PDB file of C-alpha atoms in Angstrom:
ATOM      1  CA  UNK A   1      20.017-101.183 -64.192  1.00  0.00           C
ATOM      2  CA  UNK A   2      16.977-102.096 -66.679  1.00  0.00           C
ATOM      3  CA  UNK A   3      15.018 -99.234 -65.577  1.00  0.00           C
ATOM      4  CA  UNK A   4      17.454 -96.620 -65.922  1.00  0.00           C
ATOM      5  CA  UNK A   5      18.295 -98.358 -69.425  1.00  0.00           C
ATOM      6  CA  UNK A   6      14.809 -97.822 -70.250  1.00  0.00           C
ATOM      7  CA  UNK A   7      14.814 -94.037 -68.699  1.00  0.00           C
ATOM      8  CA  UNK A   8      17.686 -93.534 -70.856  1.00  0.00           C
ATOM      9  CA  UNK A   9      16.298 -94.914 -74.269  1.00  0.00           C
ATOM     10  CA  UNK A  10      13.163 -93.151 -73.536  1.00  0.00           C
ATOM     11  CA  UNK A  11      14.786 -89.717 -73.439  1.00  0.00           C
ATOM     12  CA  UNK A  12      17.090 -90.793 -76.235  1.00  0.00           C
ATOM     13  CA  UNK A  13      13.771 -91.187 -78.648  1.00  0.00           C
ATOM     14  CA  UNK A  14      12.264 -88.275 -77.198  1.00  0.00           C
ATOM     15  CA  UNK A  15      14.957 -86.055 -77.856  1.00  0.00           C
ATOM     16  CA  UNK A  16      16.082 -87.255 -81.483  1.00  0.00           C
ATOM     17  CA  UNK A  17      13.291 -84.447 -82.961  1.00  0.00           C
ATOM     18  CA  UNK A  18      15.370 -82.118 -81.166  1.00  0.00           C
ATOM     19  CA  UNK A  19      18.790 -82.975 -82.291  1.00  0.00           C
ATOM     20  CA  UNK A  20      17.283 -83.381 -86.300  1.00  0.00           C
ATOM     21  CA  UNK A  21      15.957 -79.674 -85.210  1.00  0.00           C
ATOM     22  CA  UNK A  22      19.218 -78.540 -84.137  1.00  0.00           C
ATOM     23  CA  UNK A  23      21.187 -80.380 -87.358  1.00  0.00           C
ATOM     24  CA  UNK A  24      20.076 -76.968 -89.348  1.00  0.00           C
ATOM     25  CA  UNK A  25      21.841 -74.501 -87.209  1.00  0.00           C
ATOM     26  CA  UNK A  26      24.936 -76.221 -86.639  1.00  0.00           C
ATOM     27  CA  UNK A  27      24.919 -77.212 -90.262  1.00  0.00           C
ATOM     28  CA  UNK A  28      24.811 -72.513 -91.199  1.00  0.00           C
ATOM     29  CA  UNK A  29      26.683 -72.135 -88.330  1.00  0.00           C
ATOM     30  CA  UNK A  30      29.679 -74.500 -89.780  1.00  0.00           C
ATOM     31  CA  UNK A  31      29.185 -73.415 -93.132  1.00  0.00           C
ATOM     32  CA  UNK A  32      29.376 -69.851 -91.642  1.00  0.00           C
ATOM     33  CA  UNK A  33      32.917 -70.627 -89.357  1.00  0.00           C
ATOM     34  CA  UNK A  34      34.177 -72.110 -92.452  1.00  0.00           C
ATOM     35  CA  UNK A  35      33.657 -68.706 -94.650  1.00  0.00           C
ATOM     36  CA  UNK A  36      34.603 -66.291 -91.739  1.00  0.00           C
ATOM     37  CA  UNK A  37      38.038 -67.945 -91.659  1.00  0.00           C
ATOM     38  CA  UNK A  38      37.888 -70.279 -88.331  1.00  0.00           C
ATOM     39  CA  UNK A  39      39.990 -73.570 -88.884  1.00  0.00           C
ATOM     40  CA  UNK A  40      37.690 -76.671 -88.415  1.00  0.00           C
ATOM     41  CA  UNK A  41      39.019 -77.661 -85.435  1.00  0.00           C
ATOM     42  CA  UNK A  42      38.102 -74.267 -83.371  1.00  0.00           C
ATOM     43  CA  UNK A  43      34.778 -74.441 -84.663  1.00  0.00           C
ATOM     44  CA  UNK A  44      33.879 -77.773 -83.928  1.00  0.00           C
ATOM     45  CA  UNK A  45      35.882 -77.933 -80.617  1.00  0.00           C
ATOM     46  CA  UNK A  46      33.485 -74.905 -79.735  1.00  0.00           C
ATOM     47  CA  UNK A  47      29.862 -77.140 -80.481  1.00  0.00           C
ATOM     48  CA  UNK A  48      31.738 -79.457 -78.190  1.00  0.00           C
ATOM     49  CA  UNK A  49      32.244 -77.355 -75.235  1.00  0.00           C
ATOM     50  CA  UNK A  50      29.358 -74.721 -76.127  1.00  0.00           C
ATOM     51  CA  UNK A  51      26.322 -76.140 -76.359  1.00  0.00           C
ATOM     52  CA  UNK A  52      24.524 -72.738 -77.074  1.00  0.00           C
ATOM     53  CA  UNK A  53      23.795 -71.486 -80.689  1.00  0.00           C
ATOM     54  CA  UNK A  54      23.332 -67.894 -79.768  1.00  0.00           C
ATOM     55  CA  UNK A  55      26.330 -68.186 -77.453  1.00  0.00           C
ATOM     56  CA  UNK A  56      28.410 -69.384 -79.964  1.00  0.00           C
ATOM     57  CA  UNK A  57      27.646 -67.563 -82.752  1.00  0.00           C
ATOM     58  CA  UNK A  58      28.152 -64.260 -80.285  1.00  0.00           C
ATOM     59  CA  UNK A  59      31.562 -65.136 -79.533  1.00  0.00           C
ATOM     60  CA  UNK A  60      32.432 -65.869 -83.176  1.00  0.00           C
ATOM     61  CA  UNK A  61      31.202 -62.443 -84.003  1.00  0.00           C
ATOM     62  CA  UNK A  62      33.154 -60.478 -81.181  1.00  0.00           C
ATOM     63  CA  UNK A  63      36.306 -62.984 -82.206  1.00  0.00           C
ATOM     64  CA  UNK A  64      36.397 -61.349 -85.641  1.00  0.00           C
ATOM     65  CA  UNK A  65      36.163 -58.606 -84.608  1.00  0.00           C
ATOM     66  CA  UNK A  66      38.840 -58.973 -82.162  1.00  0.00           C
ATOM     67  CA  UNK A  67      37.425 -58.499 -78.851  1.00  0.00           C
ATOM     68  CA  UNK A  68      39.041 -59.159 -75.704  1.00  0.00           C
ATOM     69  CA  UNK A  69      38.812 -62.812 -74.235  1.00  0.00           C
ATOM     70  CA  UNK A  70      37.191 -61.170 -70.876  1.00  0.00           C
ATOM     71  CA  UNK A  71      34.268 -59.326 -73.014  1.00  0.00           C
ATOM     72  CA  UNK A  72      33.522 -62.228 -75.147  1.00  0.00           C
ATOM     73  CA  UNK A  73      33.807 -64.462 -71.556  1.00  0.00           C
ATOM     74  CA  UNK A  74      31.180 -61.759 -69.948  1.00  0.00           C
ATOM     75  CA  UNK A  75      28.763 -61.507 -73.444  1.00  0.00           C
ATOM     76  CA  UNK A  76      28.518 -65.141 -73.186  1.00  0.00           C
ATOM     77  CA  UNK A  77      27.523 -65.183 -69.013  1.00  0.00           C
ATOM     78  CA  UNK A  78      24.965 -62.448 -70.326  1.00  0.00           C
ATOM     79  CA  UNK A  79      23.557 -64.078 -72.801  1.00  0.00           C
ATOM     80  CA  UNK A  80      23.178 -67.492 -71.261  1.00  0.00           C
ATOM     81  CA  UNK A  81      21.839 -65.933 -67.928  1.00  0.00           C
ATOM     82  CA  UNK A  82      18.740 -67.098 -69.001  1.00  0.00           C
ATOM     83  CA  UNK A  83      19.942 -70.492 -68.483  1.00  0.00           C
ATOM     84  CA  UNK A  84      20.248 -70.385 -63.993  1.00  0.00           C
ATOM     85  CA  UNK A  85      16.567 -69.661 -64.420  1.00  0.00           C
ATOM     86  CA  UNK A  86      15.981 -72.620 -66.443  1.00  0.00           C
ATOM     87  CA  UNK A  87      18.114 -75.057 -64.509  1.00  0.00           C
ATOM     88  CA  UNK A  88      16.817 -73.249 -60.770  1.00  0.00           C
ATOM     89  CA  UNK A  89      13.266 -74.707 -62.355  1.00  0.00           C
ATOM     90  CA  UNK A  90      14.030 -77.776 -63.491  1.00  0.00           C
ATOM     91  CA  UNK A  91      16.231 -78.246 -59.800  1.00  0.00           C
ATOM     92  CA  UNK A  92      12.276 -78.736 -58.297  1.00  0.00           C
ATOM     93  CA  UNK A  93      11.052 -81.487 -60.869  1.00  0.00           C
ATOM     94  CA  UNK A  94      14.544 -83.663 -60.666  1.00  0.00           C
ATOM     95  CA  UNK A  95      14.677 -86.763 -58.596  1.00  0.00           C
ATOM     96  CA  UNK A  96      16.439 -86.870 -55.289  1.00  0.00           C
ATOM     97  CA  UNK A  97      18.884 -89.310 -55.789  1.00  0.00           C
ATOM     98  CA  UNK A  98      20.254 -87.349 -58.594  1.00  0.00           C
ATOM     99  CA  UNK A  99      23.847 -87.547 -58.528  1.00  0.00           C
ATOM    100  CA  UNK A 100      26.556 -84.389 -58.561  1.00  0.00           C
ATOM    101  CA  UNK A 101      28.125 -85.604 -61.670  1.00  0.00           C
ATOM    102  CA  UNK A 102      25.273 -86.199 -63.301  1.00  0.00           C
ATOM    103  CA  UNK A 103      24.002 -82.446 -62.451  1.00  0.00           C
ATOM    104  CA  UNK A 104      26.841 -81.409 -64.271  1.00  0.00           C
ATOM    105  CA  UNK A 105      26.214 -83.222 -67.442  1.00  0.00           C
ATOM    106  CA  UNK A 106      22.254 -81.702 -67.055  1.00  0.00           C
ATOM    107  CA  UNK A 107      23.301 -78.706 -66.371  1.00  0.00           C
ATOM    108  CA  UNK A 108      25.604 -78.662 -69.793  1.00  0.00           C
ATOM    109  CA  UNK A 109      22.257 -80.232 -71.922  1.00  0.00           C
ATOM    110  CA  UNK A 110      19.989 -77.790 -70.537  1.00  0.00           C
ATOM    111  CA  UNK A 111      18.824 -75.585 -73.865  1.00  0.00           C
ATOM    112  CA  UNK A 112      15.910 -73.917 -74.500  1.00  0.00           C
ATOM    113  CA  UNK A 113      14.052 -76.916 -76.505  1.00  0.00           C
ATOM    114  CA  UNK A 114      15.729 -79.599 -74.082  1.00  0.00           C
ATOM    115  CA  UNK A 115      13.865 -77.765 -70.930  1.00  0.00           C
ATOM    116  CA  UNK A 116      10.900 -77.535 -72.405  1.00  0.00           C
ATOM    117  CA  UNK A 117      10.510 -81.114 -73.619  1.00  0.00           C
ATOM    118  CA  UNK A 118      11.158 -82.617 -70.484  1.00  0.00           C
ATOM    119  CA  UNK A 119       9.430 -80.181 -67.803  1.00  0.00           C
ATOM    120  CA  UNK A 120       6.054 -81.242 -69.467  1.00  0.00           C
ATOM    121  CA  UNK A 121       7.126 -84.688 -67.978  1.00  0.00           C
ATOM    122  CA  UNK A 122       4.671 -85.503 -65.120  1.00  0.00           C
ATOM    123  CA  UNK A 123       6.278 -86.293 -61.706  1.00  0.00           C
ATOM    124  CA  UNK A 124       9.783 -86.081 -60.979  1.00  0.00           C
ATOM    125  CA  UNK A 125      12.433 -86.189 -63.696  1.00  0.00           C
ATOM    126  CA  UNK A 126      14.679 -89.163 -63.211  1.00  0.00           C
ATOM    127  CA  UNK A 127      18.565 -88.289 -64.629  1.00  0.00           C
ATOM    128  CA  UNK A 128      18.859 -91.240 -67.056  1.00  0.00           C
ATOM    129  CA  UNK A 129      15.905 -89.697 -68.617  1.00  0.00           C
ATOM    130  CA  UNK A 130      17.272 -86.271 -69.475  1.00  0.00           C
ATOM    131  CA  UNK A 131      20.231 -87.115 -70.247  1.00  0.00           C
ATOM    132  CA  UNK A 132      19.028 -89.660 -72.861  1.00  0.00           C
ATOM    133  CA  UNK A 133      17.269 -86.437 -73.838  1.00  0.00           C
ATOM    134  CA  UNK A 134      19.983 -84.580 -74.496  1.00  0.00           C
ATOM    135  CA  UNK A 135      22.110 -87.291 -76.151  1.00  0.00           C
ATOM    136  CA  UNK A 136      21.431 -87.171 -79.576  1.00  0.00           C
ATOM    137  CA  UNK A 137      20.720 -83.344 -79.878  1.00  0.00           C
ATOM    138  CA  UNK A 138      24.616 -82.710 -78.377  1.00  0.00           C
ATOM    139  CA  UNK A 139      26.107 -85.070 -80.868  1.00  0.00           C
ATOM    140  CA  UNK A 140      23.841 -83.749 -83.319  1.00  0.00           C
ATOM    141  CA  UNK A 141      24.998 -80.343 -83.008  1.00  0.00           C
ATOM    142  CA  UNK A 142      28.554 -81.316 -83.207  1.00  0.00           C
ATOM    143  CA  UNK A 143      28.051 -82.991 -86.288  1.00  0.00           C
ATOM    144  CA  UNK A 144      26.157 -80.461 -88.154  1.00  0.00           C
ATOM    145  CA  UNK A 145      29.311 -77.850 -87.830  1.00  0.00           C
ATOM    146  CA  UNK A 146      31.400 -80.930 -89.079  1.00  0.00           C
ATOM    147  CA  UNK A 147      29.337 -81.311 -92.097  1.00  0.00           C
ATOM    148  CA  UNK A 148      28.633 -77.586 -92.573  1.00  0.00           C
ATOM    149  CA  UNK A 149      32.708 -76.876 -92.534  1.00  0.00           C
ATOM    150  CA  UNK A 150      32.424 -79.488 -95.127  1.00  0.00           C
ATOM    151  CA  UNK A 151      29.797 -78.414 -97.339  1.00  0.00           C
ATOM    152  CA  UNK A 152      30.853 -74.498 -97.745  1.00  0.00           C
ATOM    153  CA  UNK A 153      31.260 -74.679-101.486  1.00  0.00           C
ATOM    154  CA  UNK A 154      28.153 -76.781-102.339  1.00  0.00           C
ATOM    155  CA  UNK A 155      25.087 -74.575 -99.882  1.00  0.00           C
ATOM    156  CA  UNK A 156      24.668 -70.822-100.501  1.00  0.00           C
ATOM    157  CA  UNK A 157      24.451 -68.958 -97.207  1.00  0.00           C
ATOM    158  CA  UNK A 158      20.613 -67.951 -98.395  1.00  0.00           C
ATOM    159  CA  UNK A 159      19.846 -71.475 -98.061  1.00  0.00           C
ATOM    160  CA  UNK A 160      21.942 -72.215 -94.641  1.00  0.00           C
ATOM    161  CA  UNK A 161      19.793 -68.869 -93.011  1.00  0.00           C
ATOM    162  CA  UNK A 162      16.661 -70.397 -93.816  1.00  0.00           C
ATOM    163  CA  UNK A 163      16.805 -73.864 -92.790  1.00  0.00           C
ATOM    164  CA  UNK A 164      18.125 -72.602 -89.102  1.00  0.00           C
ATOM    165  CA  UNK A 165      14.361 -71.162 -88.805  1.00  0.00           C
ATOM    166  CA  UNK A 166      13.310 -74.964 -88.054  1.00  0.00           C
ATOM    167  CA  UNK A 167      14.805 -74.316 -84.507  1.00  0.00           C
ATOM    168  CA  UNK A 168      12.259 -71.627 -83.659  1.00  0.00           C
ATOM    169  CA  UNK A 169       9.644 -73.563 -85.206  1.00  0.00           C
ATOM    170  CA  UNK A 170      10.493 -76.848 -82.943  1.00  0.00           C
ATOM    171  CA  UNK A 171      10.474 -74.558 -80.129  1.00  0.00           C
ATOM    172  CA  UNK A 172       7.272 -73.469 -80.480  1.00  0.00           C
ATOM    173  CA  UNK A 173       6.121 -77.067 -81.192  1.00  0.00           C
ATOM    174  CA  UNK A 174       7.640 -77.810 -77.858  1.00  0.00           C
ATOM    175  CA  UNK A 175       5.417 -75.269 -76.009  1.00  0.00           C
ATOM    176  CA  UNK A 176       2.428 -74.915 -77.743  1.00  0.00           C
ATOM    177  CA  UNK A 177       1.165 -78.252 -75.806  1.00  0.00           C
ATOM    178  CA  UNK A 178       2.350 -76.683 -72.593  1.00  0.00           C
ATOM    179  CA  UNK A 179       0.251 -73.730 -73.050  1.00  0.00           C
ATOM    180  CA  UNK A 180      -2.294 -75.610 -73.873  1.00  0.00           C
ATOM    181  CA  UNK A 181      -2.435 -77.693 -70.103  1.00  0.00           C
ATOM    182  CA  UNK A 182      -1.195 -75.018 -67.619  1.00  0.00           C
ATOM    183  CA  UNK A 183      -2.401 -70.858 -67.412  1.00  0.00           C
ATOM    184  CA  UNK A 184       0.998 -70.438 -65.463  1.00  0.00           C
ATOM    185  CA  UNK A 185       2.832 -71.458 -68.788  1.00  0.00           C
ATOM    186  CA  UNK A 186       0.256 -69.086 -71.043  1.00  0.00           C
ATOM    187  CA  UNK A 187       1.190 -66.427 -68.583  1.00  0.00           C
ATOM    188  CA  UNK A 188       4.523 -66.572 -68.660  1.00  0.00           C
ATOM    189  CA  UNK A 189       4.436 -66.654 -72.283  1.00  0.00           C
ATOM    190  CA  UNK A 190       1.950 -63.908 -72.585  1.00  0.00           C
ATOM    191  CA  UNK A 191       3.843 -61.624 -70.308  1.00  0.00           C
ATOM    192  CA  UNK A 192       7.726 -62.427 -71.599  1.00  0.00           C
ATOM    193  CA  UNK A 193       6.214 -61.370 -75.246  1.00  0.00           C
ATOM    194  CA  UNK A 194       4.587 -58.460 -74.034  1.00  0.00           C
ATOM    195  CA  UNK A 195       7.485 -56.972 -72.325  1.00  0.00           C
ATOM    196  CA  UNK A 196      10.014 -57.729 -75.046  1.00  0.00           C
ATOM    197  CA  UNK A 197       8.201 -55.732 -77.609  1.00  0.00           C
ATOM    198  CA  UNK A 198       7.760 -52.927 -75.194  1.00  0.00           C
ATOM    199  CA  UNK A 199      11.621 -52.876 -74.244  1.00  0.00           C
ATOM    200  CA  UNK A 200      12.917 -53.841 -77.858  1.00  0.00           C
ATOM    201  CA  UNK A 201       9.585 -52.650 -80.208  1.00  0.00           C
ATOM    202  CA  UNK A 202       9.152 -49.391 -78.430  1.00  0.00           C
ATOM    203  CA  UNK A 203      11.594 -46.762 -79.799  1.00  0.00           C
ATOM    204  CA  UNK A 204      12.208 -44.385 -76.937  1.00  0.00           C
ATOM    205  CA  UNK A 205      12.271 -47.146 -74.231  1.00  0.00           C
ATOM    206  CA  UNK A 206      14.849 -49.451 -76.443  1.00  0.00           C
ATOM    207  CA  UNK A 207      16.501 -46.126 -76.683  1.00  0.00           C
ATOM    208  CA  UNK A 208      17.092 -45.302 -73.095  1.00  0.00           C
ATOM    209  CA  UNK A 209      17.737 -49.504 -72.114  1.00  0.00           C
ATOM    210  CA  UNK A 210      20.628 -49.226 -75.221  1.00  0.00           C
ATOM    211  CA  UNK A 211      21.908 -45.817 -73.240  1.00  0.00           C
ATOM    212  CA  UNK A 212      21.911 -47.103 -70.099  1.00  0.00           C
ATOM    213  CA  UNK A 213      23.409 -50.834 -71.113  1.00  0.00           C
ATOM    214  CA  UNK A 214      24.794 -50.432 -74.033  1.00  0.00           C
ATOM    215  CA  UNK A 215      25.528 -53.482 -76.791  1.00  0.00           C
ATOM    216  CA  UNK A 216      24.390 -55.897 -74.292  1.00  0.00           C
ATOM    217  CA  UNK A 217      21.250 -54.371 -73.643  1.00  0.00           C
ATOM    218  CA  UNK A 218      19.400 -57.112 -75.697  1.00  0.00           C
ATOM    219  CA  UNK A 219      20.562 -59.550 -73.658  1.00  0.00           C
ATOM    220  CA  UNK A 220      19.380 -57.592 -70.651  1.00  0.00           C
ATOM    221  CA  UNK A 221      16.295 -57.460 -71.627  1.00  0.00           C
ATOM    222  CA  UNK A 222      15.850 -61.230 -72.045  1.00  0.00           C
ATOM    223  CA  UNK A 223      17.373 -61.980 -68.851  1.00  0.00           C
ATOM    224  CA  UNK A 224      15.550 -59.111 -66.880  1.00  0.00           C
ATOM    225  CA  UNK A 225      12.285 -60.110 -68.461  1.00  0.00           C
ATOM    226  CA  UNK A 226      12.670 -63.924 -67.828  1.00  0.00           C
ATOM    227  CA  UNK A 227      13.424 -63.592 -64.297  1.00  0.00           C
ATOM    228  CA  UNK A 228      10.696 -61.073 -64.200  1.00  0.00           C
ATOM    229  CA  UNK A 229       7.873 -63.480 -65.509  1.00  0.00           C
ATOM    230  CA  UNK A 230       9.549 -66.799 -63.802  1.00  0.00           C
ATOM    231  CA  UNK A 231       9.334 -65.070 -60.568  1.00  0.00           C
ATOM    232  CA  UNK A 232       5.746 -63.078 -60.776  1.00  0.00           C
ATOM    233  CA  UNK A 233       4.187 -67.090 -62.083  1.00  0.00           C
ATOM    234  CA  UNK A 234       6.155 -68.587 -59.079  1.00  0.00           C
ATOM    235  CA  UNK A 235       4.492 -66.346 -56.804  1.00  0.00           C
ATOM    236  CA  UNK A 236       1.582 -66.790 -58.132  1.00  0.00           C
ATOM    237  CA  UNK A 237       1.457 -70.387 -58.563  1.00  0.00           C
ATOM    238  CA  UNK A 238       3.898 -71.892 -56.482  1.00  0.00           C
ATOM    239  CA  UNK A 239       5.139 -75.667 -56.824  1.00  0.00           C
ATOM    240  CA  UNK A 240       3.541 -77.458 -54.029  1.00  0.00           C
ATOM    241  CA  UNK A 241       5.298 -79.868 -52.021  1.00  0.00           C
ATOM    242  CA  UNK A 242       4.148 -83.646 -52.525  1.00  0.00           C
ATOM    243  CA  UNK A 243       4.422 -83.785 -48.618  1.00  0.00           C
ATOM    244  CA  UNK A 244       1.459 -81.187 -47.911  1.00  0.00           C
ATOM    245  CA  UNK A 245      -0.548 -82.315 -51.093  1.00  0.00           C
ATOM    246  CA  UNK A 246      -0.439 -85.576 -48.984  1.00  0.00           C
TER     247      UNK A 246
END
């Protein structure tokens, strides 16, 4: 019980520069509910259940403009694809003993910023651990579309847009040091920038992907080129098993 106590604080420290990075966001993306015309309740019932910004702020967009519940249902699976090849990752560092209800609770706290904080954990991640990770940045995001539902008279929306750039700018914090330990990580990186400014940056290709998929082809594109890179590093450098290292 004291160790996974300790797991859990750990994780909770780690992950508080997460949930201050994610305060920013939420805060824009309540002020932003607030002046579109959602009632408080939807939009904070939505950080609750949610825990995507891009996701949320998707379905927000198609709401007003009032898209079907199955298109908004399938824009957010498309979007958040990204996501299975996150969690089929992190499914090789987690501890055995893991439980199923506590996969469930990962599985809901696995962002971008979350995975990347605690794959650079050596060893196998225990589940007290990431979800004491996860804590504070899930509260955290609830509370900034509280306050920014709150606050809609008081920020301009100038000011909201450019204090949700901290998120990108944690995330890179988060991987920079990754980079910096393992070429599989540089590659992936390397390669999942490369191809997105071929398929988005290059006119006539983003052209023919936007024919072809049509709205959602950005979101293609992300998902196609994650798996892409994922895959081509796994086979490259594959996770050897602690049995045959032994």
């Amino acid at each position: 019980m004291g160790k996974n106590k300790s797991l859990f604080t750990q994780g909770l420290k780690e992950g508080f520069p997460i949930g201050m990075g994610y305060l920013p966001l939420a805060f824009s993306l309540g002020v932003n509910a607030a002046t579109d015309g959602f009632k408080f309740f939807t939009s904070v019932a939505m950080s609750l259940l949610s825990f995507t910004g891009v996701g949320q702020m998707n379905a927000m967009a198609l709401m007003l403009e009032n898209a079907t519940y199955f298109s908004i249902f399938i824009s957010l699976i498309v979007i958040n694809l990204r996501n299975i090849v996150l969690s089929l990752s992190l499914t090789q560092r987690l501890e055995e003993n893991v439980s199923l209800w506590q996969r469930l609770i990962i599985a809901m706290g696995n962002t971008d910023e979350i995975f990347a904080l605690t794959i650079r954990r050596e060893g196998k991640i225990p589940a007290d651990y990431f979800i004491g990770v996860m804590t504070f940045p899930y509260f955290a995001w609830a509370f900034g579309t509280v306050v920014g539902n709150f606050a809609t008279t008081l920020v301009p929306k100038d000011i909201c847009i450019v204090m949700s750039m901290a998120l990108y700018a944690m995330l890179i914090a988060a991987v920079v040091p990754a980079v910096k330990k393992s070429r599989s990580v540089l590659f992936v990186a390397v390669l999942s920038g490369v191809l997105s400014f071929v398929m988005q940056g290059v006119k006539p290709i983003n052209a023919a992907l936007v024919g072809l998929m049509g709205k959602s082809a950005s979101s293609w594109i992300l998902v196609a080129g994650s798996v892409f890179t994922a895959a081509t590093a796994a086979y490259i450098w594959p996770v050897k098993d602690i049995k045959e290292e032994n």
